[in-house]
Amino acid sequence: MVLQKRLDYGFNGYQVPPTPRATRSARRRGSLKKKIGQNQMCAFDLLAVVAGNLLLEKGSPSSSDAFADKDHCLVVNNTVKNEWQDEEKNMKVEAHDQGNPARSFFVSELVSQGNDQNCSSKELLFAQNEHNLGLASTLAASECAERFDPKLDSKSKNEIGTFASKVEVDSSGYREFNDCKLEGSTKDLIKDESNKSGKVQIGTMANICCFEDPVDWDGKPHALASSDSSAKVPLWGNNISRSSYPTNGDSINVDNRDDDENSSGCTHPSKKKKLFRPAPHIGGRRIRKILASKYWKVAPRLKDVTISNADGADSMPLYHKRKNYYKYQRSERLYPFKKRKHVFCASESNSEGGICNEFISNSLQKGSDGDAAGSTPKKHGAIGVSSSVACQHSSFRPRDSHVKLRIKSFKVPELFIEIPESATVGLLKRTVMEAVTAILGGGLRVGVLLQGKRVCDDNKTLLQTGICHNNRLNALGFSLEPNCSQSPHSLCPGDSPFLIDTPQPVSRYPPVPSLAQKTTCAASAEPHGTDLENLIESDHDSAPSSTDVDKTRNDAKAVIPLPEMNIEALAMVPVHRKSKQSEIVQRRIRRPFSVAEVEALVQAVEKLGTGRWRDVKLRAFDNAKHRTYVDLKDKWKTLVHTARISPQQRRGEPVPQELLDRVLAAHAYWSQQQAKQQPETCLLL
DNA sequence: GTTAGGG
DNA sequence: CCCTAAC
C-alpha cells in the first residue's frame, strides 16, 4: 500500500539548496572576489603599460613597428567622461560610474583605418556582474599618450610594471585568444586618486587587454608568462562588431545578443562551462546500462578551434585554455559529448524540415567579412568546417621568418538540426550550440587550404607551399575535418575528406543516420522555458514534484537513442564493441558531494547505521533526486577511506575534519554493532 | 528493489 | 559512478 516508506526522524537531512550548486570545480573556479582583485591589478597594470608604451612609442618611433601605426584604445571603468577629438584620430574617454566599480569593464582596441586592410577593432567585454549592469565605462586612448599625461598625477608615473595577460574571449564555442604580453622597463602608471574630472581612473577596472596585433611589443615571440592575469571573457554575441564600435560617443551596449540566456551570463562561474557542453539528458536506466562506460573513450579533442593567431603566440593561450578546461572539468570531461539530445549531422543542403545553420555561418562570417579565405561552399555538403583566415600584412616578418596568421573564424557549413516547431528560440539556440559543440568536440583535425586547394603533405614547409608569401596568405584557409584516426568508420578516401562535390559525401561526417533513425532522433523537446542551466541541472537538485524536470527527462529519453555512428562521429570512439552492442549509454555526471551533503549523510548514518542506505536516502536525501542510495553508500565508503588517509592525500573539496571524525566514529560504532549482531544471528539460527 | 562489494 | 551478485 505504501509504496515508499517514509521515515520520520524529525530530521530533514540534506536540504537541497534553492540554487543548484555548481560542481566543486566550478564553484572553486567561481571565486569571484579573488578574481576581481587580480583583475583589477591586471587592468591597472595594463593601462599603465599601454600608456607607457604609448609614451615610449612617441619617444622612439622604432620601438615597435607592430604598434606604430595603430590606434589603441582601452576602455576602462571610469568615473569621468572625457572626450577628445583628434583631427586625425578619434579618441574618447567615456565613463559611467555605475556605482559598482569593478562590476564591469570594457576594453577595446581600435585599429586605425590605416593602410592595413585588416584594420579592425577587437572588443573584449567583461561584465563582472550577474545582472547585466552593463558597460561601466569606456576609455579610448589613441597613440597620444600625452593626452593622458597632463591629467595624471606626476607621482603616479614611472611605476614599473611587467605585465602578462591573457584574454580569452569566449563566445559560445567561438573562442578567440588575444594575448598580450607587455614588457617594458618603465611603465607609466595611470592613476587617479582624486577623482578629479578629467582624470582617468582605472583602479577599479578589472583586467582585460587586447591588442590587434598580438605580436609582442618587444618584437619577440610571446612566451606568455604566467597567466596571472588571465581572464576568461564569455562573450556571447561574439559579433559585437568591430565596425559598430562606437567611436563617436555612442553608448556601448554590452549586452550580449543572446538575450534569453545571458541574464547572468558573462561571468557566472558555471556558465561558461555550460557553453561547452550540451545539457544533460539522462536517459532511461536501460539505456544507461547498455552504454557501459568502458566501451567508450573520449577521442582526443580539439576544442579550441578558433585561433586568433597562428604563430607561436597561440600555443600558450591554447595551452592555458585547455589546461583550464581540463582543470575545471576534469571530472566531467566525458560529459559534453555523451549527453546528446538532438541529432545533428551534416546533411544535404536541401534537407527539408531541417533548420540549417546559416545563421551560424553568417554570424561567424560577419566577423570576418572581407577576408579572402577559402570558404567551403555550402552546396558541397562539405564535410568538416572551414575557416576564414585573415593574414595580417604587418604580421609577416621576414626577419624571423615566422608566418603569423590570424584565423578569424571557422565556419560550420553544414549542420543539420531537427527541432520541433514548438521549441523555443532558446532551445533552438541551445540545440545549435550542442551541435556546434559536438562538431567541434569531435575528433577533429585541421586541414589547410591554399587557394582552395587542400594541402595534403604535412611534411612540406610553409616555405615550400608558399604559405609564407603574403599574397598567398590571403588564400589560406583552414578547415576542421573529422579525424580519421579517431574515427575508423568515417570514410576518408585519399586525403580529401572534404570539399567533395558529390551528392552524397555528407554521409561521411558526421555519418548521417538513416531516415528512420533521424525520425527517432528528432528532437521532441517541448519548450520548457528553461535555460541551459536549468536543463543541465534539471535532475540536480530538483524538488520532488518538479514536473518540468520529469518532462525534460522524458524528452531526453525520447531523443537519446542516437545511432551509434553519430556518437562515434561526435566524440567517442568505441574501444571495443560487443557484437550486439548498438545502443549508447551515458555515464551520469559526477557530482561531488558538498560539505552540506556530507554533513547530512554523516548525520543520517550516525542515526541509522551503515546498512540502511535506503533509509538514509529517504531520511537525508529525499529531495536530492540525483543521489541514489547507492550513491550515498558509495559516498560513505569514500568518506571512510578519506577519513583514514592523511589530509595530504585527500583530494577534492576538503571535508571538515570534524565530519571525518564523525565518519570514523560512526563507522566504528556501526561496525561494532554489526559484529555484535552477527553472533546473535548465528545463535538464533 | 536493496545491499554489499569490487572495479 | 558503474556493475554485479546476492538477497
XYZ file of C-alpha atoms (C1' of nucleotides) in Angstrom:
699
model
C 0.000 0.000 0.000
C 2.540 2.475 0.958
C 4.982 2.374 -1.790
C 7.555 4.415 -0.208
C 8.148 4.096 3.393
C 8.590 7.490 4.803
C 10.782 7.808 7.693
C 10.073 10.431 10.144
C 13.061 11.006 12.211
C 12.390 14.577 12.733
C 15.375 15.342 10.717
C 15.191 16.860 7.396
C 18.523 15.816 6.231
C 20.259 17.460 3.453
C 18.272 20.366 2.234
C 18.672 20.973 -1.356
C 19.863 24.431 -1.913
C 17.408 26.536 -3.790
C 20.005 27.373 -6.327
C 21.598 24.456 -7.953
C 25.109 24.254 -6.921
C 27.806 24.026 -9.365
C 30.161 21.238 -9.085
C 33.017 21.595 -6.806
C 35.374 22.530 -9.504
C 33.051 25.057 -10.900
C 32.497 26.605 -7.566
C 36.111 26.846 -6.959
C 36.593 28.491 -10.205
C 33.942 30.939 -9.393
C 35.689 32.598 -6.589
C 34.923 35.944 -7.932
C 36.313 38.010 -5.241
C 39.761 36.843 -5.766
C 39.459 37.149 -9.424
C 38.290 40.643 -9.200
C 41.192 41.585 -7.206
C 43.527 40.073 -9.622
C 41.748 41.559 -12.451
C 41.969 44.903 -11.008
C 45.604 44.633 -10.769
C 45.898 43.372 -14.214
C 43.830 46.040 -15.727
C 45.618 48.567 -13.776
C 48.879 47.349 -14.983
C 47.580 47.040 -18.398
C 46.528 50.549 -18.739
C 49.721 51.645 -17.221
C 51.638 49.620 -19.646
C 49.666 50.856 -22.521
C 50.234 54.366 -21.519
C 53.845 53.677 -21.006
C 54.208 52.127 -24.338
C 52.362 54.907 -25.907
C 54.787 57.259 -24.426
C 57.703 55.207 -25.421
C 56.227 54.891 -28.774
C 56.079 58.558 -29.103
C 59.540 58.974 -27.995
C 61.191 56.309 -30.015
C 59.469 55.571 -33.247
C 61.451 52.484 -33.836
C 60.376 50.834 -30.738
C 57.703 48.762 -32.230
C 56.593 48.671 -35.742
C 53.740 46.492 -34.907
C 52.449 49.133 -32.754
C 53.436 52.178 -34.610
C 50.630 52.658 -36.966
C 47.774 51.679 -34.911
C 45.497 53.316 -32.611
C 44.765 51.594 -29.475
C 42.023 52.339 -27.274
C 41.293 50.958 -23.975
C 38.034 51.080 -22.326
C 38.104 51.045 -18.681
C 35.918 51.607 -15.823
C 35.903 55.171 -15.002
C 34.120 57.802 -13.196
C 34.576 60.592 -15.551
C 33.687 61.262 -19.052
C 36.077 62.867 -21.328
C 36.101 63.162 -24.955
C 38.761 64.346 -27.175
C 38.705 64.772 -30.788
C 41.798 64.405 -32.659
C 41.953 65.786 -36.095
C 43.298 62.564 -37.318
C 42.058 60.037 -34.949
C 39.257 59.762 -32.629
C 39.937 59.439 -29.087
C 37.496 59.197 -26.401
C 37.174 58.652 -22.799
C 33.800 57.904 -21.659
C 32.829 56.569 -18.402
C 29.742 55.978 -16.496
C 30.069 55.180 -12.972
C 27.646 52.512 -12.216
C 28.254 52.769 -8.620
C 29.729 49.410 -8.986
C 33.333 49.810 -9.556
C 34.822 46.686 -10.805
C 31.485 45.391 -11.647
C 32.115 45.708 -15.235
C 34.550 46.946 -17.622
C 35.125 47.014 -21.193
C 38.240 47.060 -23.125
C 38.549 47.642 -26.680
C 41.056 48.425 -29.174
C 40.561 50.220 -32.316
C 42.886 49.926 -35.108
C 43.133 52.966 -37.131
C 41.941 52.934 -40.604
C 45.357 52.960 -41.941
C 46.734 51.037 -44.767
C 46.083 47.843 -43.095
C 43.131 46.361 -44.736
C 42.596 44.229 -41.777
C 42.082 47.111 -39.601
C 39.660 46.188 -37.036
C 38.878 46.613 -33.515
C 38.654 43.975 -31.032
C 36.481 44.338 -28.173
C 36.514 42.457 -25.084
C 33.804 42.596 -22.710
C 33.870 41.629 -19.217
C 30.788 42.104 -17.263
C 31.587 41.445 -13.736
C 28.103 41.179 -12.635
C 25.265 38.862 -12.793
C 22.620 41.201 -13.818
C 23.883 42.838 -16.842
C 24.555 46.077 -15.304
C 26.114 46.983 -18.461
C 29.154 48.698 -19.501
C 30.659 50.785 -16.904
C 32.825 52.949 -18.867
C 34.882 53.297 -21.865
C 38.076 54.879 -22.445
C 39.631 55.141 -25.744
C 43.156 56.150 -25.980
C 44.909 56.967 -29.105
C 48.524 56.923 -29.645
C 48.922 60.201 -27.977
C 49.591 59.187 -24.505
C 50.364 62.678 -23.647
C 46.769 63.280 -23.607
C 46.727 61.298 -20.538
C 49.755 62.806 -19.269
C 48.649 66.187 -18.149
C 45.868 64.556 -16.408
C 47.971 62.323 -14.398
C 49.411 62.811 -11.104
C 53.013 63.135 -11.640
C 53.732 60.907 -8.792
C 51.745 58.204 -10.325
C 54.035 57.927 -13.228
C 57.031 55.867 -13.683
C 55.928 52.945 -11.806
C 57.394 49.856 -13.074
C 55.310 47.083 -14.275
C 55.786 43.967 -16.166
C 52.690 42.627 -17.444
C 51.480 39.483 -18.866
C 47.983 38.825 -19.636
C 45.868 36.537 -21.480
C 42.395 37.100 -22.528
C 40.105 34.611 -23.869
C 37.015 35.689 -25.469
C 34.601 33.010 -25.188
C 31.591 33.147 -27.243
C 29.677 30.033 -27.219
C 32.310 27.873 -28.502
C 33.752 30.505 -30.660
C 36.781 31.494 -28.904
C 39.340 33.912 -29.707
C 42.505 34.331 -27.950
C 44.124 37.547 -27.635
C 47.335 37.631 -25.948
C 49.388 40.371 -24.992
C 52.497 40.495 -23.178
C 53.728 43.818 -22.375
C 57.094 44.385 -21.146
C 58.955 47.451 -20.617
C 61.486 48.820 -18.363
C 59.394 51.718 -17.496
C 55.712 51.897 -17.447
C 53.715 54.824 -16.613
C 51.052 54.006 -14.280
C 47.993 55.920 -14.810
C 46.273 56.561 -11.676
C 43.739 58.844 -10.396
C 43.417 59.081 -6.765
C 41.458 62.174 -6.539
C 38.657 61.509 -8.883
C 39.054 64.844 -10.407
C 37.283 65.389 -13.546
C 39.350 64.667 -16.481
C 41.389 62.092 -14.863
C 41.444 58.565 -15.775
C 40.617 56.236 -13.099
C 41.332 52.700 -13.608
C 41.729 51.489 -10.173
C 38.590 49.539 -10.212
C 38.990 48.150 -13.544
C 39.163 44.525 -13.991
C 41.642 43.160 -16.325
C 41.461 42.866 -19.955
C 43.783 43.553 -22.629
C 43.535 43.138 -26.225
C 45.691 44.261 -28.983
C 45.134 43.991 -32.555
C 48.443 42.637 -33.307
C 49.487 40.126 -30.810
C 52.969 40.472 -31.934
C 54.527 41.408 -28.808
C 55.685 44.832 -28.422
C 59.165 43.941 -27.767
C 59.351 42.163 -31.016
C 59.882 38.742 -29.646
C 57.563 35.883 -29.826
C 55.307 35.557 -26.938
C 56.270 33.452 -24.182
C 53.223 34.498 -22.359
C 54.488 34.328 -18.943
C 52.403 33.271 -16.127
C 48.818 33.737 -16.772
C 48.482 35.503 -13.575
C 46.061 37.808 -15.105
C 44.245 35.682 -17.440
C 40.649 36.264 -17.736
C 38.004 34.395 -19.459
C 35.503 36.535 -21.033
C 32.447 34.842 -22.164
C 31.196 36.940 -24.945
C 28.037 35.521 -26.083
C 27.450 37.641 -29.000
C 30.807 37.401 -30.418
C 29.882 39.708 -33.104
C 29.785 42.775 -31.157
C 31.016 44.048 -34.317
C 34.179 45.789 -34.696
C 32.595 48.173 -37.037
C 29.942 49.064 -34.656
C 32.258 50.067 -32.028
C 31.114 53.445 -31.067
C 33.733 55.944 -31.626
C 31.555 58.888 -31.522
C 30.200 58.749 -28.147
C 27.529 56.261 -28.644
C 26.889 54.334 -25.628
C 28.159 50.896 -25.882
C 25.753 48.162 -25.482
C 27.459 45.414 -23.739
C 24.524 43.234 -23.536
C 25.182 40.169 -25.382
C 22.873 39.161 -28.026
C 21.644 36.028 -26.535
C 19.077 37.745 -24.590
C 17.315 34.803 -23.203
C 20.335 33.108 -21.914
C 22.588 35.764 -20.824
C 20.868 37.114 -17.882
C 23.593 36.040 -15.689
C 25.838 35.045 -18.326
C 29.111 36.591 -18.694
C 30.869 35.750 -15.584
C 28.782 33.251 -13.948
C 31.186 30.686 -12.824
C 29.396 27.776 -14.153
C 28.058 29.434 -17.139
C 30.964 29.063 -19.287
C 31.291 25.504 -18.666
C 27.863 25.003 -19.841
C 28.613 26.642 -23.031
C 30.719 23.782 -23.954
C 28.552 21.001 -23.018
C 25.141 20.188 -24.009
C 22.569 19.844 -21.429
C 22.497 16.509 -19.823
C 19.648 14.400 -20.593
C 19.736 11.372 -18.582
C 18.257 8.593 -20.386
C 16.431 5.696 -19.045
C 18.121 3.294 -16.858
C 18.096 0.768 -19.553
C 19.920 2.867 -21.997
C 22.309 3.892 -19.380
C 23.056 0.395 -18.509
C 23.682 -0.603 -22.000
C 26.024 2.208 -22.516
C 28.714 0.891 -20.407
C 31.299 3.466 -19.957
C 34.034 1.051 -20.526
C 33.084 0.710 -24.092
C 33.829 4.262 -24.829
C 36.576 6.546 -24.531
C 36.872 10.070 -25.463
C 38.758 10.807 -28.505
C 41.346 13.477 -28.260
C 39.556 16.613 -28.704
C 40.255 19.712 -30.496
C 38.156 22.136 -28.761
C 39.934 25.323 -29.254
C 39.001 25.734 -32.749
C 39.163 29.373 -33.172
C 42.554 30.640 -33.063
C 43.410 34.183 -33.229
C 46.907 33.762 -34.344
C 48.804 31.025 -35.822
C 52.150 31.977 -34.663
C 53.778 30.786 -31.592
C 51.859 33.178 -29.549
C 48.935 30.950 -29.736
C 50.284 27.891 -28.300
C 50.368 29.270 -24.890
C 46.905 30.601 -24.666
C 45.633 27.482 -26.196
C 47.530 25.543 -23.747
C 46.256 27.560 -20.949
C 42.830 27.356 -22.206
C 42.914 23.686 -22.492
C 44.618 23.373 -19.259
C 41.989 25.337 -17.573
C 39.352 23.465 -19.296
C 40.618 20.212 -18.118
C 41.469 21.536 -14.798
C 37.997 22.563 -14.127
C 36.225 19.907 -15.947
C 38.432 17.039 -15.346
C 35.713 15.220 -13.715
C 33.203 15.855 -16.349
C 35.111 15.976 -19.487
C 33.435 12.953 -20.750
C 30.303 14.729 -20.392
C 29.800 17.095 -23.214
C 29.700 14.627 -25.950
C 27.926 11.916 -24.280
C 24.963 13.933 -23.385
C 23.240 14.415 -26.565
C 19.739 15.254 -27.059
C 19.319 16.197 -30.602
C 20.506 14.914 -33.808
C 22.833 16.967 -35.719
C 24.506 15.836 -38.726
C 25.896 17.033 -41.888
C 23.318 16.736 -44.496
C 22.338 17.799 -47.875
C 21.603 21.386 -48.001
C 18.203 20.722 -49.320
C 17.138 18.718 -46.397
C 13.666 19.665 -45.777
C 12.270 20.368 -42.479
C 15.633 20.910 -41.112
C 16.920 24.081 -39.804
C 20.136 24.867 -41.346
C 22.653 26.762 -39.522
C 23.063 29.551 -41.875
C 22.802 31.926 -39.079
C 25.772 30.376 -37.551
C 27.771 30.653 -40.610
C 26.600 34.080 -41.204
C 27.280 35.232 -37.796
C 30.681 33.824 -37.899
C 31.294 35.277 -41.216
C 30.290 38.594 -40.015
C 33.343 38.756 -38.036
C 35.443 38.022 -40.973
C 33.863 39.628 -43.888
C 36.352 40.911 -46.232
C 38.535 38.008 -45.616
C 39.700 36.337 -48.681
C 39.557 32.913 -47.368
C 38.919 29.570 -48.814
C 35.484 29.055 -47.599
C 33.729 25.881 -48.197
C 30.819 26.212 -50.440
C 27.760 25.050 -48.764
C 26.379 23.296 -51.719
C 29.002 20.757 -51.419
C 27.611 19.386 -48.347
C 31.065 19.806 -47.233
C 32.494 17.733 -44.584
C 34.130 19.453 -41.827
C 34.390 23.010 -41.031
C 36.098 25.631 -42.934
C 37.568 28.760 -41.766
C 38.295 32.221 -42.697
C 41.755 33.345 -42.306
C 42.929 36.796 -42.260
C 46.535 37.165 -42.708
C 47.943 40.271 -41.439
C 50.163 42.125 -43.687
C 52.062 43.535 -40.913
C 52.459 40.230 -39.331
C 54.700 38.749 -41.878
C 58.140 39.453 -40.674
C 60.925 38.181 -42.765
C 63.376 38.869 -40.083
C 62.299 35.964 -38.024
C 60.786 34.023 -40.859
C 57.667 33.485 -38.988
C 54.336 33.397 -40.571
C 51.737 34.931 -38.469
C 48.197 34.160 -39.128
C 45.039 35.046 -37.577
C 42.164 32.755 -38.047
C 39.246 34.922 -37.542
C 36.662 32.291 -37.590
C 35.748 28.880 -38.617
C 32.629 28.294 -40.466
C 30.332 25.465 -39.909
C 28.938 24.957 -43.319
C 26.579 22.100 -42.902
C 24.898 21.423 -39.719
C 21.623 19.746 -39.603
C 19.317 20.159 -36.754
C 15.864 18.979 -36.211
C 13.756 20.621 -33.686
C 10.062 20.803 -33.238
C 8.181 23.863 -34.182
C 7.031 24.277 -30.696
C 10.523 24.604 -29.413
C 11.547 27.911 -28.113
C 14.151 30.046 -29.600
C 16.189 29.444 -26.561
C 16.018 25.758 -27.119
C 16.950 26.262 -30.676
C 19.971 28.179 -29.628
C 20.962 25.532 -27.246
C 20.451 22.891 -29.806
C 22.596 24.667 -32.251
C 25.110 25.135 -29.575
C 25.095 21.486 -28.873
C 25.518 20.705 -32.468
C 28.356 23.085 -32.887
C 29.944 21.859 -29.772
C 29.593 18.354 -30.923
C 31.182 19.124 -34.199
C 33.970 20.977 -32.640
C 34.403 18.499 -29.928
C 34.657 15.554 -32.150
C 37.885 14.109 -33.112
C 38.860 16.831 -35.403
C 41.909 17.706 -37.196
C 42.835 20.762 -39.048
C 43.131 20.879 -42.735
C 44.907 23.531 -44.624
C 43.678 25.039 -47.787
C 45.741 27.107 -50.029
C 43.877 28.918 -52.719
C 41.108 26.495 -52.400
C 43.327 23.506 -52.717
C 43.937 21.229 -49.933
C 47.447 20.980 -48.756
C 47.954 17.344 -48.192
C 51.542 16.955 -47.382
C 52.064 17.621 -43.794
C 55.744 17.491 -44.174
C 56.052 20.351 -46.525
C 57.316 23.507 -45.068
C 55.386 26.646 -45.273
C 58.088 27.962 -47.436
C 57.673 25.120 -49.832
C 53.997 25.531 -50.049
C 54.246 29.202 -50.368
C 52.210 29.835 -47.348
C 54.745 32.267 -46.179
C 54.109 34.582 -49.035
C 51.893 37.377 -48.294
C 49.855 37.088 -51.383
C 49.195 33.503 -50.667
C 48.328 34.075 -47.140
C 45.226 35.660 -48.376
C 44.231 32.444 -49.955
C 44.980 30.394 -46.954
C 42.204 28.597 -45.301
C 41.797 26.185 -42.543
C 39.275 23.555 -42.101
C 38.188 21.262 -39.421
C 37.857 17.747 -40.509
C 36.943 14.552 -38.887
C 39.965 12.953 -37.603
C 40.206 9.730 -39.443
C 42.479 8.145 -36.990
C 39.967 8.768 -34.328
C 37.060 7.625 -36.272
C 37.866 4.465 -38.087
C 34.495 4.336 -39.661
C 34.485 7.710 -41.122
C 35.415 7.286 -44.659
C 38.464 9.100 -45.564
C 39.384 8.202 -49.063
C 42.631 9.527 -50.095
C 43.347 12.663 -48.417
C 40.412 14.699 -49.240
C 37.678 14.101 -46.811
C 36.117 17.339 -47.508
C 35.134 19.559 -50.305
C 33.690 16.658 -52.054
C 31.494 17.544 -54.896
C 29.351 14.540 -54.953
C 25.817 14.378 -53.810
C 26.477 12.032 -51.000
C 29.614 12.906 -49.236
C 27.597 14.290 -46.493
C 27.141 10.912 -45.100
C 30.678 10.847 -44.076
C 30.773 13.244 -41.320
C 29.060 13.009 -39.198
C 27.548 9.909 -40.563
C 24.014 10.540 -41.427
C 21.637 8.213 -39.791
C 19.006 6.560 -41.748
C 15.763 8.292 -42.148
C 14.210 6.126 -39.561
C 16.937 6.926 -37.217
C 16.516 10.515 -37.923
C 12.959 10.307 -37.027
C 13.811 8.561 -33.896
C 16.266 11.162 -33.064
C 14.193 14.081 -33.944
C 14.120 16.408 -31.109
C 10.818 16.231 -29.496
C 11.646 18.527 -26.756
C 8.960 20.815 -25.756
C 9.550 24.321 -24.816
C 10.415 24.122 -21.255
C 11.242 27.663 -20.924
C 14.230 26.668 -19.006
C 17.595 27.923 -19.687
C 20.546 25.850 -20.278
C 21.482 25.852 -16.759
C 18.201 24.521 -15.707
C 18.361 21.880 -18.263
C 21.685 20.885 -17.070
C 20.762 20.957 -13.517
C 17.390 19.566 -14.127
C 17.862 16.484 -12.147
C 20.346 18.031 -9.994
C 18.609 19.333 -7.014
C 15.149 19.244 -8.136
C 12.186 19.477 -5.964
C 10.269 16.300 -5.512
C 7.363 17.457 -7.548
C 9.119 19.079 -10.380
C 7.056 18.120 -13.317
C 9.213 20.033 -15.637
C 12.127 18.023 -14.711
C 10.357 14.867 -15.445
C 9.195 16.215 -18.695
C 12.658 17.136 -19.576
C 13.834 13.738 -18.756
C 11.195 12.146 -20.797
C 12.015 14.279 -23.703
C 15.563 13.479 -23.319
C 14.756 9.881 -23.290
C 12.900 10.204 -26.448
C 15.861 11.514 -28.239
C 18.613 9.711 -26.557
C 18.814 6.679 -28.736
C 21.183 8.140 -31.169
C 22.568 5.942 -33.788
C 25.913 4.874 -32.729
C 27.520 6.253 -35.773
C 26.512 9.660 -34.724
C 28.004 9.397 -31.389
C 31.052 7.944 -32.765
C 31.497 10.794 -35.075
C 30.842 13.204 -32.356
C 33.456 12.456 -29.903
C 33.801 8.996 -28.809
C 35.406 6.011 -30.183
C 34.311 2.657 -29.115
C 37.217 0.905 -27.685
C 35.648 -2.310 -28.492
C 32.187 -3.131 -29.328
C 30.168 -6.004 -28.266
C 28.648 -7.612 -31.190
C 25.172 -6.899 -30.074
C 26.042 -3.534 -28.798
C 24.161 -0.990 -30.698
C 22.826 1.305 -28.148
C 24.503 4.063 -26.438
C 24.878 4.754 -22.855
C 25.905 7.630 -20.876
C 27.503 7.845 -17.603
C 25.981 10.021 -15.032
C 27.793 13.155 -14.443
C 29.974 13.297 -11.474
C 28.532 15.343 -8.713
C 30.868 15.736 -5.890
C 29.252 15.846 -2.555
C 29.184 19.171 -0.932
C 30.088 19.591 2.651
C 26.473 20.103 3.447
C 25.603 16.845 1.855
C 28.357 15.100 3.659
C 27.099 16.554 6.839
C 23.634 15.279 6.157
C 24.947 11.921 5.211
C 27.035 11.620 8.295
C 24.187 12.634 10.466
C 21.879 10.124 8.901
C 24.352 7.318 9.111
C 25.102 8.120 12.678
C 21.480 7.614 13.349
C 20.654 4.755 11.095
C 23.800 2.878 10.635
C 25.672 1.766 7.610
C 23.375 -0.876 6.370
C 20.248 1.020 5.685
C 21.053 3.103 2.742
C 17.573 3.324 1.512
C 16.527 4.765 4.793
C 19.432 7.093 4.738
C 18.368 8.220 1.370
C 14.814 8.790 2.424
C 15.823 10.491 5.523
C 18.504 12.777 4.419
C 18.403 12.947 0.680
C 14.836 12.500 -0.211
C 14.859 15.747 -2.056
C 18.036 15.148 -3.858
C 16.878 13.033 -6.654
C 20.218 12.640 -8.138
C 21.524 10.947 -5.052
C 20.609 7.359 -5.001
C 21.123 5.264 -2.012
C 23.858 3.587 -3.877
C 25.471 6.932 -4.246
C 25.158 7.506 -0.572
C 26.592 4.172 0.159
C 29.464 4.828 -2.148
C 29.992 8.194 -0.681
C 30.136 6.759 2.739
C 32.644 4.302 1.529
C 34.829 7.016 0.192
C 34.282 9.087 3.268
C 35.569 6.341 5.428
C 38.500 5.984 3.172
C 39.096 9.684 3.151
C 38.965 9.853 6.870
C 41.597 7.212 7.120
C 44.106 8.680 4.815
C 46.255 11.607 5.573
C 44.926 15.020 4.764
C 47.651 15.463 2.220
C 46.342 12.597 0.246
C 42.856 13.877 0.118
C 41.562 15.467 -2.960
C 38.644 17.491 -3.904
C 36.718 19.782 -1.753
C 38.089 19.321 1.694
C 35.748 17.788 4.156
C 35.974 19.259 7.591
C 37.966 17.115 9.859
C 35.168 17.165 12.330
C 32.959 15.442 9.858
C 35.573 12.918 9.051
C 35.998 12.166 12.669
C 32.343 11.576 12.945
C 32.531 9.335 9.954
C 35.140 7.214 11.588
C 33.299 7.160 14.817
C 30.038 6.211 13.242
C 31.672 3.663 11.082
C 33.384 2.106 14.021
C 30.270 2.126 16.055
C 28.096 0.511 13.455
C 30.725 -1.967 12.545
C 30.795 -2.956 16.113
C 27.067 -3.223 16.173
C 27.133 -5.450 13.195
C 29.790 -7.561 14.768
C 27.687 -7.858 17.841
C 24.642 -8.803 15.923
C 26.415 -11.287 13.802
C 26.893 -13.842 16.526
C 23.361 -13.303 17.645
C 22.045 -14.184 14.290
C 24.173 -17.202 14.300
C 22.891 -18.113 17.619
C 19.385 -17.608 16.526
C 19.948 -19.879 13.650
C 14.153 -3.209 -5.056
C 18.199 -3.289 -1.625
C 22.525 -4.232 -0.011
C 27.378 -5.175 -0.380
C 31.473 -5.025 -2.546
C 34.669 -4.899 -6.459
C 36.045 -2.025 -10.372
C 29.956 6.255 -10.562
C 29.242 1.686 -12.541
C 28.351 -3.091 -12.297
C 27.052 -7.325 -10.400
C 25.966 -10.749 -7.122
C 23.138 -11.956 -3.614
C 19.196 -11.446 -1.139
